[in-house]
């Protein structure tokens, strides 16, 4: 029975919307995963070598063992943020003639199929099979590997248990975060040493392999605890968060802008109330710190200042780049409704321009603080900002009319490739590459300031033409409207 | 009000809608019946310019809906949840729709008072986003948002299907009373033959994209339809 259910999961994975994103995306994802695993394996294989180099002449096994608990703490936090509860997958089976124990067993086995459960083996196995096996013998190595296996199981099921608890009662979440923070502080201020504990524990294990019983018991206990909990709580409504009251909100300052203001308010609510765009918004704020990487003294010395254009375009246009790649698709679920209600297309497009202008200007104002590093940066940013609201906004809306893939707003954002197609891959390229086509020859043959003046000037001219662009884009939109609607309707 | 001229739509060679000629005059209440796949929803989508017809044209007040956007001002439609903005609270959604028709918050609040019984206390002030409402309640939001627009043309796809019996009765009463007060033309599709013959003046029976019967409702209509659907 459990096997049948697992085979359904296998099918749902391959036939799911994520899988349907087209061959290019699948190949890319496959390569990405292969790359991640390969780099992990390389790290695992190289670990002994690296440790020998860093600590020459010392016994590296205790040093290695000192890191293991750090890894598991990191693993714990990672799991807490990205591991999802496979609860809803059993919804269609609850009413069928399948015993609860089997469903719970299925849920528990299903939970093992996770990227994070593979990592420790890539990371620790090579070292265990070489250095540890050489120093402590086969039995100790077997005990070590078994311990890692069961600690992974322990971590896997404990985090699922805690996550399920936090869904039922939010105080568990507070407690969990507090515990992690306290632990990190204690370690940071050397009040207790995770490293010493870790080294002691695993060296003891290696000398007395029979102690492997402890991680085995921990792992099994964690599994049984989760099993028992699930068996008693296999009800759908309890899996749903008891959410707090939602309140209505009006942005009166936007209402003065009429219909466009109303549509901007809609975009703002969309961003604040849905997981995926909220994540993008947070990333956009985070990316404004890119200046610290690119605006360096070394780079200021470069007479062409090539790299600055990238950083400035990226930071002042981060919103256009991130939010804009799904500009219309964010609204895909109710696009039918939008298109048949009393919204004129020009007003719809104008609202997107206004949104871009406002957010990019805010980003420009905030990142102007980099001007404290050098006044040159201020000019670079000014030119990039003008280019973003002048040209990139137009390009973004134009490319949005070519995107027919719907976006599912309700799903979480991490590793979510749903709704991504060729357009999204091209998108960032076009937005970054085109200004370089203008800037590069000018900077090379005339001078960087001419380059920035022309990039900014082109942006300014185009910005003044925004009324005309609205007309052009409206025509373009009408031409594609049915294709967009048809694509968005496919859920 | 509406004229459909030689309109056809097909997907992969299957004709979904094929209407050579149809006239709908102002104030008519029209019921569209037919089994699944008869083309009712597709016809509605054509009327709302959500899909492109392979040929022919649809005129609303003498203007081609695919060319002019004027119909949006006086047309309200609710076909499915794809018409609701799911992350808004019902109030926010009503205010948004109201704004599109130059109605102030006060106007909207006043209008919604009439719906107190229909909403049954589970929509306004519920502290939920639309996406967290039950399907029936989402439907009520959609219908109320349509009526809020005081439309001259109202299009509802299977309005009775998701409603509880009391709400069905209330909707029947509204649909009977409102058009007379506001000179509203109504198009509804339904599988519920009782309600449809009760509410509508004229019934269009669709089969494989064609309108095979166009009858003015009389006392015998229900029986006639039941005869057709009998297997």
XYZ file of C-alpha atoms in Angstrom:
722
model
C 0.000 0.000 0.000
C 2.680 2.455 1.048
C 4.468 1.643 -2.197
C 1.356 2.503 -4.236
C 1.088 5.822 -2.446
C 4.753 6.512 -3.064
C 4.299 5.751 -6.752
C 1.486 8.343 -6.811
C 3.908 10.848 -5.354
C 6.417 9.975 -8.029
C 3.773 10.634 -10.682
C 2.661 13.852 -9.059
C 6.268 15.041 -9.076
C 6.741 14.415 -12.770
C 3.288 15.481 -13.851
C 3.093 18.466 -11.548
C 2.995 22.040 -12.735
C 6.615 22.499 -11.778
C 7.619 19.735 -14.138
C 5.571 21.242 -16.932
C 7.684 24.374 -17.024
C 9.335 23.296 -20.220
C 12.424 21.420 -21.180
C 14.854 24.320 -20.789
C 13.898 24.918 -17.186
C 14.019 21.216 -16.400
C 17.485 20.880 -17.855
C 18.603 23.938 -15.958
C 17.148 22.619 -12.704
C 18.730 19.234 -13.300
C 22.106 20.864 -13.901
C 21.688 23.030 -10.823
C 20.965 20.045 -8.608
C 23.786 18.033 -10.171
C 26.099 20.979 -9.614
C 25.085 21.325 -5.974
C 25.578 17.620 -5.331
C 28.875 17.594 -7.205
C 30.210 20.519 -5.217
C 29.114 18.838 -1.991
C 30.848 15.643 -3.024
C 33.957 17.570 -4.001
C 33.881 19.253 -0.630
C 33.457 15.911 1.090
C 36.322 14.388 -0.858
C 38.554 17.383 -0.361
C 37.747 17.808 3.304
C 40.532 15.589 4.622
C 42.991 17.229 2.293
C 41.966 20.729 3.350
C 42.117 19.906 7.042
C 45.606 18.458 6.632
C 46.715 21.663 4.948
C 45.173 23.995 7.500
C 46.308 21.994 10.525
C 49.572 20.444 9.382
C 50.989 17.685 11.531
C 47.892 17.463 13.731
C 45.423 14.621 13.989
C 42.578 15.934 11.835
C 39.896 13.534 13.058
C 39.123 15.467 16.304
C 39.047 18.705 14.333
C 36.673 17.155 11.818
C 34.503 15.805 14.626
C 34.389 19.299 16.119
C 32.421 20.499 13.113
C 29.772 17.806 13.032
C 27.409 19.332 15.588
C 27.799 22.696 13.872
C 26.669 21.052 10.702
C 23.638 19.567 12.401
C 22.678 22.900 13.960
C 22.910 24.511 10.540
C 20.948 21.594 9.110
C 18.315 22.197 11.766
C 17.826 25.823 10.789
C 17.841 24.995 7.082
C 15.212 22.356 7.573
C 13.107 24.679 9.592
C 13.046 27.225 6.784
C 12.764 25.060 3.685
C 11.442 21.622 4.551
C 7.742 21.426 3.808
C 5.187 19.300 5.581
C 3.790 16.669 3.231
C 0.375 16.793 4.897
C -1.966 17.762 2.113
C -0.718 14.956 -0.084
C -2.826 12.498 1.892
C -6.044 14.448 1.587
C -7.494 12.316 -1.230
C -6.693 9.108 0.654
C -8.303 9.954 3.980
C -11.715 8.822 2.851
C -10.493 5.629 1.236
C -10.196 2.201 2.725
C -6.622 2.667 3.898
C -5.638 2.220 7.510
C -4.346 5.221 9.403
C -1.117 3.485 10.318
C -0.349 3.028 6.654
C -1.043 6.658 5.874
C 1.210 7.774 8.695
C 3.934 5.390 7.609
C 3.596 6.794 4.107
C 3.889 10.373 5.358
C 6.992 9.471 7.322
C 8.677 7.706 4.449
C 7.669 10.472 2.058
C 9.437 12.935 4.342
C 12.721 11.132 3.821
C 12.830 12.104 0.161
C 14.428 15.423 0.750
C 17.565 17.035 -0.541
C 18.782 17.779 2.974
C 18.764 14.106 3.878
C 21.343 13.428 1.178
C 23.768 16.146 2.153
C 25.437 14.529 5.202
C 26.371 11.448 3.177
C 28.053 13.448 0.463
C 29.766 15.559 3.047
C 30.840 13.015 5.671
C 31.119 9.647 3.947
C 34.323 10.281 1.977
C 36.173 11.486 5.069
C 34.827 8.618 7.162
C 35.972 6.066 4.608
C 39.471 7.496 4.385
C 40.865 9.226 7.460
C 38.603 7.719 10.089
C 38.868 4.214 8.653
C 42.640 4.528 8.590
C 42.924 5.763 12.162
C 40.203 3.879 13.997
C 39.359 0.736 12.037
C 36.322 -0.609 10.273
C 34.050 -1.123 13.259
C 34.482 2.442 14.449
C 33.863 3.730 10.924
C 30.687 1.685 10.643
C 29.546 3.055 13.995
C 30.368 6.587 12.848
C 28.380 6.242 9.629
C 25.456 4.676 11.487
C 25.528 7.549 13.950
C 25.411 10.115 11.149
C 22.534 8.229 9.517
C 20.463 8.167 12.679
C 21.273 11.746 13.607
C 19.968 12.766 10.198
C 16.790 10.808 10.878
C 16.575 12.415 14.297
C 16.891 15.876 12.834
C 14.450 15.098 10.019
C 11.628 13.871 12.228
C 12.245 16.259 15.092
C 11.939 19.257 12.796
C 8.750 17.867 11.262
C 7.361 17.411 14.747
C 8.297 20.939 15.787
C 6.890 22.356 12.584
C 3.609 20.550 13.095
C 3.506 21.818 16.650
C 4.137 25.397 15.563
C 1.206 25.137 13.196
C -1.085 24.218 16.044
C 0.425 26.641 18.531
C 2.542 29.625 17.516
C 4.340 29.678 20.886
C 6.319 26.677 19.746
C 7.789 28.818 17.013
C 8.801 31.522 19.489
C 10.308 28.893 21.774
C 12.220 27.272 18.949
C 13.711 30.530 17.711
C 14.594 31.598 21.264
C 16.331 28.306 21.899
C 18.379 28.609 18.716
C 19.331 32.217 19.438
C 20.330 31.467 23.050
C 22.393 28.538 21.901
C 24.160 30.601 19.249
C 24.896 33.377 21.754
C 26.325 30.959 24.300
C 28.559 29.485 21.663
C 29.562 32.852 20.280
C 30.650 34.180 23.680
C 32.475 30.934 24.465
C 30.297 30.210 27.464
C 29.900 26.754 26.102
C 31.755 25.258 23.189
C 29.720 23.338 20.683
C 32.959 22.446 19.005
C 34.451 20.831 22.109
C 31.233 18.928 22.759
C 31.111 17.747 19.225
C 34.725 16.616 19.185
C 34.396 14.859 22.547
C 31.189 13.106 21.629
C 32.377 11.725 18.323
C 35.871 10.794 19.465
C 34.292 8.854 22.341
C 32.052 7.166 19.812
C 35.048 6.212 17.696
C 36.880 4.691 20.634
C 33.803 2.954 22.037
C 31.705 1.979 18.961
C 29.007 0.392 21.103
C 27.899 3.914 22.034
C 26.342 4.070 18.566
C 23.232 2.866 20.387
C 22.634 6.419 21.610
C 22.112 8.041 18.180
C 20.148 4.956 17.102
C 17.819 5.375 20.061
C 17.543 9.139 19.427
C 16.655 8.567 15.781
C 14.087 5.882 16.516
C 12.568 7.871 19.361
C 12.202 10.879 17.123
C 10.554 8.730 14.452
C 8.169 7.102 16.929
C 7.296 10.422 18.493
C 6.386 11.834 15.116
C 4.474 8.667 14.245
C 2.471 8.798 17.465
C 1.743 12.482 17.020
C 0.553 12.065 13.439
C -1.604 9.107 14.299
C -3.505 11.192 16.816
C -3.678 14.327 14.689
C -4.606 13.182 11.230
C -7.342 15.743 10.771
C -7.354 18.235 7.967
C -8.577 21.245 9.840
C -5.836 20.963 12.426
C -3.224 21.108 9.717
C -4.489 24.540 8.797
C -2.995 27.480 10.629
C -5.388 29.194 12.953
C -4.781 32.524 11.368
C -5.346 35.918 12.815
C -8.120 38.178 11.703
C -7.605 39.884 8.398
C -8.400 43.560 8.260
C -9.312 45.776 5.355
C -6.926 48.525 4.436
C -7.310 51.627 2.312
C -4.512 53.761 0.971
C -6.193 57.149 0.883
C -3.101 58.893 -0.499
C -3.251 56.623 -3.546
C -6.922 57.225 -4.143
C -6.146 60.754 -5.257
C -4.557 59.230 -8.338
C -7.880 57.833 -9.503
C -8.122 54.482 -11.229
C -4.354 54.098 -11.589
C -3.950 54.706 -7.868
C -6.552 52.061 -7.202
C -4.606 49.582 -9.337
C -1.340 50.463 -7.597
C -3.017 49.822 -4.241
C -3.994 46.421 -5.619
C -0.376 45.704 -6.515
C 0.772 46.757 -3.045
C -1.737 44.472 -1.353
C -0.700 41.675 -3.679
C 2.894 42.084 -2.571
C 2.154 42.253 1.115
C -0.342 39.429 1.322
C 1.141 36.651 -0.778
C 4.198 34.623 0.038
C 5.987 34.689 -3.266
C 5.890 38.406 -4.078
C 6.606 39.171 -0.419
C 9.773 37.146 -0.696
C 10.752 39.040 -3.833
C 10.153 42.307 -2.048
C 12.409 41.252 0.809
C 15.106 40.161 -1.626
C 14.870 43.522 -3.383
C 15.632 45.320 -0.128
C 18.466 42.919 0.576
C 19.987 43.473 -2.880
C 20.326 47.176 -2.223
C 23.383 46.202 -0.192
C 25.067 45.139 -3.435
C 26.826 48.470 -3.483
C 29.109 47.346 -0.676
C 30.418 44.635 -2.982
C 30.780 46.679 -6.151
C 31.446 50.233 -5.037
C 34.993 49.577 -3.874
C 38.125 51.669 -3.935
C 39.733 49.291 -6.454
C 36.791 49.693 -8.807
C 36.788 53.470 -8.446
C 40.325 53.413 -9.751
C 39.222 51.745 -13.005
C 38.967 54.609 -15.555
C 36.179 52.904 -17.556
C 33.990 52.188 -14.530
C 32.267 49.328 -16.379
C 31.134 47.466 -13.311
C 29.365 50.460 -11.760
C 26.727 50.593 -14.457
C 25.719 47.032 -13.661
C 25.527 47.669 -9.926
C 23.628 50.926 -10.336
C 21.138 49.549 -12.874
C 20.653 46.552 -10.671
C 20.074 48.446 -7.445
C 17.838 51.230 -8.710
C 15.964 48.821 -10.974
C 15.818 45.842 -8.669
C 12.070 46.084 -8.379
C 11.543 46.251 -12.140
C 13.837 43.282 -12.488
C 12.271 41.092 -9.812
C 8.649 42.038 -9.624
C 8.458 42.911 -13.303
C 9.316 39.472 -14.566
C 5.769 38.398 -13.656
C 4.190 41.823 -14.041
C 0.827 40.593 -15.372
C 1.240 36.988 -14.320
C 0.951 37.930 -10.650
C -2.665 38.722 -11.461
C -3.153 35.563 -13.482
C -5.660 33.916 -11.172
C -8.228 36.668 -11.630
C -7.133 38.117 -14.964
C -10.489 37.125 -16.494
C -12.144 39.287 -13.870
C -9.798 42.242 -14.384
C -10.244 42.163 -18.131
C -14.018 42.096 -18.015
C -14.390 44.760 -15.352
C -14.453 48.435 -16.045
C -10.697 48.989 -16.315
C -9.365 50.550 -19.472
C -6.146 49.031 -20.738
C -4.279 52.359 -20.965
C -5.052 53.031 -17.298
C -3.898 49.534 -16.409
C -0.584 50.083 -18.188
C -0.197 53.598 -16.814
C -0.559 52.205 -13.303
C 2.375 49.875 -13.950
C 4.520 52.805 -15.095
C 3.591 54.789 -12.015
C 4.434 51.876 -9.770
C 7.829 51.473 -11.423
C 8.552 55.181 -11.268
C 7.690 55.375 -7.591
C 9.552 52.292 -6.405
C 12.653 52.938 -8.507
C 12.781 56.500 -7.252
C 12.591 55.264 -3.682
C 15.397 52.800 -4.390
C 17.418 55.611 -5.961
C 16.943 57.845 -2.924
C 17.950 55.108 -0.499
C 20.974 53.964 -2.480
C 22.091 57.579 -2.877
C 23.754 57.031 0.483
C 26.524 55.347 -1.509
C 27.309 58.872 -2.660
C 29.078 59.228 0.683
C 31.744 56.890 -0.679
C 32.348 59.036 -3.738
C 30.387 61.747 -5.556
C 31.040 59.873 -8.790
C 28.701 57.132 -7.662
C 25.898 59.626 -7.310
C 26.164 60.537 -10.990
C 26.367 56.885 -11.989
C 23.246 56.117 -9.984
C 21.390 59.117 -11.353
C 22.025 57.951 -14.893
C 21.028 54.374 -14.078
C 17.870 55.522 -12.335
C 16.808 57.609 -15.333
C 17.539 54.675 -17.600
C 15.492 52.326 -15.439
C 12.351 54.424 -15.274
C 12.767 55.566 -18.871
C 13.720 52.465 -20.826
C 13.641 49.405 -18.602
C 10.092 50.111 -17.475
C 8.965 50.083 -21.123
C 10.933 46.933 -21.897
C 9.531 45.254 -18.802
C 5.918 45.944 -19.703
C 6.548 44.952 -23.310
C 8.049 41.621 -22.227
C 5.163 41.098 -19.818
C 2.799 41.030 -22.790
C 4.756 38.071 -24.149
C 4.438 36.022 -20.982
C 1.500 33.609 -20.961
C 2.457 31.516 -17.952
C 0.361 31.900 -14.832
C 1.919 32.302 -11.403
C 0.527 30.549 -8.377
C 0.671 33.211 -5.700
C -0.094 30.984 -2.779
C 2.904 28.697 -2.972
C 6.072 29.446 -1.090
C 8.943 31.145 -2.834
C 12.059 29.093 -2.143
C 13.118 26.914 -5.063
C 9.841 27.724 -6.731
C 10.279 27.663 -10.472
C 6.582 27.588 -11.249
C 5.618 30.049 -13.940
C 9.130 30.512 -15.254
C 9.577 30.377 -18.995
C 11.921 31.625 -21.689
C 10.816 35.203 -21.099
C 12.005 35.151 -17.506
C 15.418 33.871 -18.525
C 15.799 36.544 -21.164
C 14.368 39.239 -18.989
C 17.319 40.092 -16.754
C 19.701 39.741 -19.698
C 17.849 42.309 -21.752
C 17.452 44.721 -18.882
C 21.170 44.647 -18.055
C 22.697 44.039 -21.468
C 21.037 46.810 -23.469
C 22.438 49.671 -21.363
C 25.873 48.096 -21.751
C 25.472 48.133 -25.521
C 25.066 51.890 -25.219
C 27.644 52.441 -22.518
C 30.501 50.157 -23.477
C 31.541 51.692 -26.830
C 31.173 55.227 -25.473
C 33.203 54.516 -22.355
C 35.839 52.731 -24.353
C 36.315 55.268 -27.139
C 35.054 58.575 -25.743
C 34.988 58.511 -21.973
C 32.959 57.107 -19.105
C 31.167 60.357 -18.328
C 29.924 60.650 -21.882
C 28.710 57.078 -21.506
C 26.772 57.837 -18.340
C 25.413 61.067 -19.785
C 24.089 59.256 -22.856
C 22.615 56.356 -20.857
C 20.873 58.789 -18.518
C 19.873 61.062 -21.414
C 18.300 58.238 -23.376
C 16.375 57.311 -20.250
C 15.197 60.858 -19.688
C 13.981 61.286 -23.280
C 12.120 58.009 -23.086
C 10.655 58.978 -19.728
C 9.227 62.145 -21.244
C 7.660 59.975 -23.941
C 5.821 57.781 -21.427
C 2.425 58.893 -22.730
C 3.394 57.656 -26.171
C 4.697 54.369 -24.762
C 1.372 53.790 -23.040
C -0.319 53.971 -26.454
C 2.187 51.620 -28.063
C 1.972 49.125 -25.231
C -1.820 49.282 -25.207
C -1.840 48.307 -28.865
C 0.624 45.534 -28.154
C -1.472 44.358 -25.219
C -4.629 44.191 -27.292
C -2.831 42.100 -29.863
C -1.796 39.566 -27.210
C -4.738 39.783 -24.862
C -6.405 36.520 -25.812
C -3.161 34.571 -25.663
C -2.374 35.975 -22.229
C -5.882 35.197 -20.980
C -5.815 31.695 -22.386
C -2.424 30.983 -20.845
C -3.391 32.365 -17.461
C -6.579 30.296 -17.419
C -4.535 27.078 -17.548
C -4.024 26.324 -13.908
C -28.792 45.053 -26.524
C -26.731 42.154 -27.764
C -26.425 40.652 -31.176
C -24.349 37.663 -32.074
C -23.613 37.452 -35.741
C -22.320 34.292 -37.371
C -19.992 33.536 -34.483
C -17.983 30.325 -34.163
C -15.202 29.089 -31.950
C -13.435 25.767 -32.129
C -10.586 24.126 -30.264
C -8.444 21.585 -32.097
C -11.120 21.057 -34.721
C -13.957 20.609 -32.197
C -16.615 23.219 -32.585
C -17.415 24.598 -29.150
C -19.657 27.452 -30.141
C -21.463 27.987 -33.432
C -24.164 30.637 -33.372
C -25.256 31.933 -36.790
C -27.619 34.559 -35.434
C -28.925 35.636 -32.041
C -30.617 38.831 -30.910
C -31.158 39.748 -27.301
C -33.253 42.790 -26.536
C -33.017 45.051 -23.523
C -34.753 43.814 -20.396
C -34.868 40.173 -21.371
C -33.962 37.527 -18.821
C -32.380 34.655 -20.631
C -31.528 31.216 -19.371
C -28.906 29.096 -21.050
C -29.280 25.370 -20.488
C -27.382 22.407 -21.804
C -25.222 19.551 -20.632
C -21.565 19.966 -19.790
C -19.515 20.835 -22.840
C -22.465 22.391 -24.655
C -20.548 25.656 -24.911
C -22.347 27.840 -22.365
C -19.263 29.156 -20.606
C -17.417 29.595 -23.891
C -20.289 31.676 -25.204
C -20.127 33.857 -22.082
C -16.387 34.284 -22.497
C -16.945 35.355 -26.092
C -19.478 37.936 -24.912
C -16.892 39.295 -22.455
C -14.154 39.357 -25.081
C -12.036 36.953 -23.059
C -11.489 34.658 -26.020
C -11.217 35.496 -29.695
C -13.934 34.218 -31.980
C -12.749 32.307 -35.043
C -15.253 34.226 -37.108
C -18.174 36.570 -36.797
C -18.687 39.282 -34.266
C -20.570 40.107 -31.109
C -22.142 43.497 -30.757
C -23.142 45.031 -27.493
C -25.231 48.165 -28.001
C -24.226 48.054 -31.669
C -20.502 48.069 -30.842
C -18.217 45.137 -31.482
C -16.997 43.966 -28.064
C -13.586 43.074 -29.463
C -13.022 46.566 -30.851
C -14.445 48.884 -28.264
C -14.207 48.783 -24.500
C -17.457 50.646 -23.929
C -19.328 47.496 -22.916
C -17.228 47.255 -19.769
C -19.024 50.268 -18.351
C -22.428 48.613 -18.208
C -21.638 44.908 -18.127
C -21.125 42.877 -14.964
C -20.210 39.225 -15.001
C -19.326 36.457 -12.635
C -18.276 33.189 -14.246
C -16.021 31.587 -11.654
C -13.550 32.336 -8.842
C -11.251 33.712 -11.535
C -13.259 36.919 -11.230
C -12.416 37.507 -7.583
C -9.198 39.019 -6.295
C -8.483 36.367 -3.751
C -6.124 38.197 -1.407
C -8.519 41.049 -0.678
C -11.098 41.050 2.071
C -14.673 41.059 0.709
C -15.051 44.706 1.757
C -11.882 45.734 -0.057
C -13.078 43.917 -3.149
C -16.453 45.673 -3.074
C -14.776 49.069 -2.628
C -12.422 48.299 -5.497
C -15.268 47.322 -7.821
C -17.244 50.319 -6.574
C -14.330 52.632 -7.423
C -14.303 51.302 -10.968
C -17.854 52.587 -11.269
C -17.314 55.864 -9.447
C -19.073 54.706 -6.294
C -17.765 56.069 -3.000
C -17.246 53.953 0.098
C -20.488 55.317 1.528
C -22.400 54.314 -1.616
C -20.970 50.817 -1.416
C -21.739 50.425 2.294
C -25.273 51.592 1.719
C -25.734 49.180 -1.142
C -24.349 46.249 0.825
C -26.896 46.745 3.581
C -29.494 45.258 1.254
C -27.430 42.093 1.122
C -27.324 41.479 4.850
C -29.733 38.567 4.672
C -28.103 37.134 1.548
C -24.662 37.264 3.170
C -25.975 35.636 6.312
C -23.346 37.251 8.529
C -20.465 35.226 7.133
C -18.978 37.647 4.616
C -18.790 41.228 5.840
C -16.461 41.658 8.792
C -15.513 38.006 8.694
C -11.811 38.787 9.094
C -10.938 36.597 6.131
C -9.511 37.117 2.711
C -11.721 36.001 -0.145
C -9.438 33.019 -0.752
C -10.308 31.695 2.722
C -14.070 31.861 2.191
C -16.044 28.779 1.240
C -16.974 28.345 -2.394
C -20.589 29.299 -1.775
C -19.574 32.466 0.039
C -17.121 33.354 -2.719
C -20.000 33.054 -5.132
C -22.106 35.394 -3.037
C -19.291 37.949 -3.094
C -19.104 37.637 -6.874
C -22.844 38.064 -7.366
C -23.071 41.013 -4.983
C -20.104 42.684 -6.706
C -21.943 42.327 -10.019
C -25.158 43.865 -8.743
C -23.190 46.640 -7.060
C -22.217 47.883 -10.502
C -25.909 48.466 -11.372
C -25.232 46.828 -14.702
C -27.419 47.019 -17.762
C -26.174 43.584 -18.742
C -25.624 40.902 -16.120
C -23.962 37.587 -16.912
C -23.850 34.781 -14.361
C -22.538 31.284 -14.966
C -24.397 28.672 -12.928
C -25.310 31.000 -10.090
C -27.373 28.384 -8.270
C -24.828 25.602 -8.277
C -22.818 26.585 -5.224
C -25.478 28.232 -3.109
C -27.389 26.801 -0.174
C -31.177 26.452 -0.654
C -32.112 29.656 1.188
C -29.630 31.675 -0.804
C -30.915 30.112 -4.018
C -34.421 31.284 -3.152
C -33.146 34.771 -2.332
C -31.238 34.946 -5.600
C -34.305 33.825 -7.545
C -36.289 36.615 -5.936
C -33.582 39.185 -6.700
C -33.314 38.104 -10.299
C -37.067 38.395 -10.690
C -37.340 41.822 -9.108
C -34.195 43.692 -10.103
C -34.455 43.709 -13.906
C -37.860 45.374 -13.726
C -36.533 48.099 -11.428
C -33.322 48.792 -13.291
C -34.020 47.717 -16.870
C -31.377 45.073 -16.673
C -30.741 42.411 -19.273
C -29.765 39.139 -17.651
C -28.020 36.074 -19.023
C -27.650 33.081 -16.747
C -26.684 29.517 -17.365
C -27.896 26.759 -15.107
C -28.384 23.063 -14.686
C -31.292 23.715 -12.369
C -34.278 23.574 -14.709
C -36.756 24.562 -12.021
C -35.037 27.814 -11.159
C -34.214 28.661 -14.721
C -37.775 28.295 -15.952
C -38.962 30.165 -12.896
C -36.690 33.171 -13.450
C -36.212 33.459 -17.195
C -38.484 34.793 -19.899
C -36.626 33.008 -22.597
C -34.658 29.770 -22.624
C -31.849 28.900 -25.001
C -31.024 25.217 -25.152
C -27.484 24.500 -26.275
C -26.036 21.288 -27.617
C -22.519 20.938 -28.963
C -22.121 24.655 -29.425
C -25.389 25.215 -31.250
C -28.533 26.780 -29.964
C -31.017 24.068 -30.832
C -34.041 25.568 -29.099
C -35.062 29.134 -28.441
C -38.280 29.177 -26.432
C -40.300 31.790 -24.621
C -41.080 30.430 -21.184
C -44.594 29.157 -20.668
C -46.153 26.771 -18.185
C -45.083 23.844 -20.378
C -41.450 24.833 -20.771
C -40.192 22.913 -17.763
C -41.792 19.729 -19.039
C -40.431 20.303 -22.516
C -36.899 20.708 -21.134
C -37.225 17.681 -18.895
C -38.266 15.671 -21.948
C -35.121 16.769 -23.757
C -32.784 15.921 -20.884
C -34.402 12.574 -20.176
C -32.070 9.754 -21.111
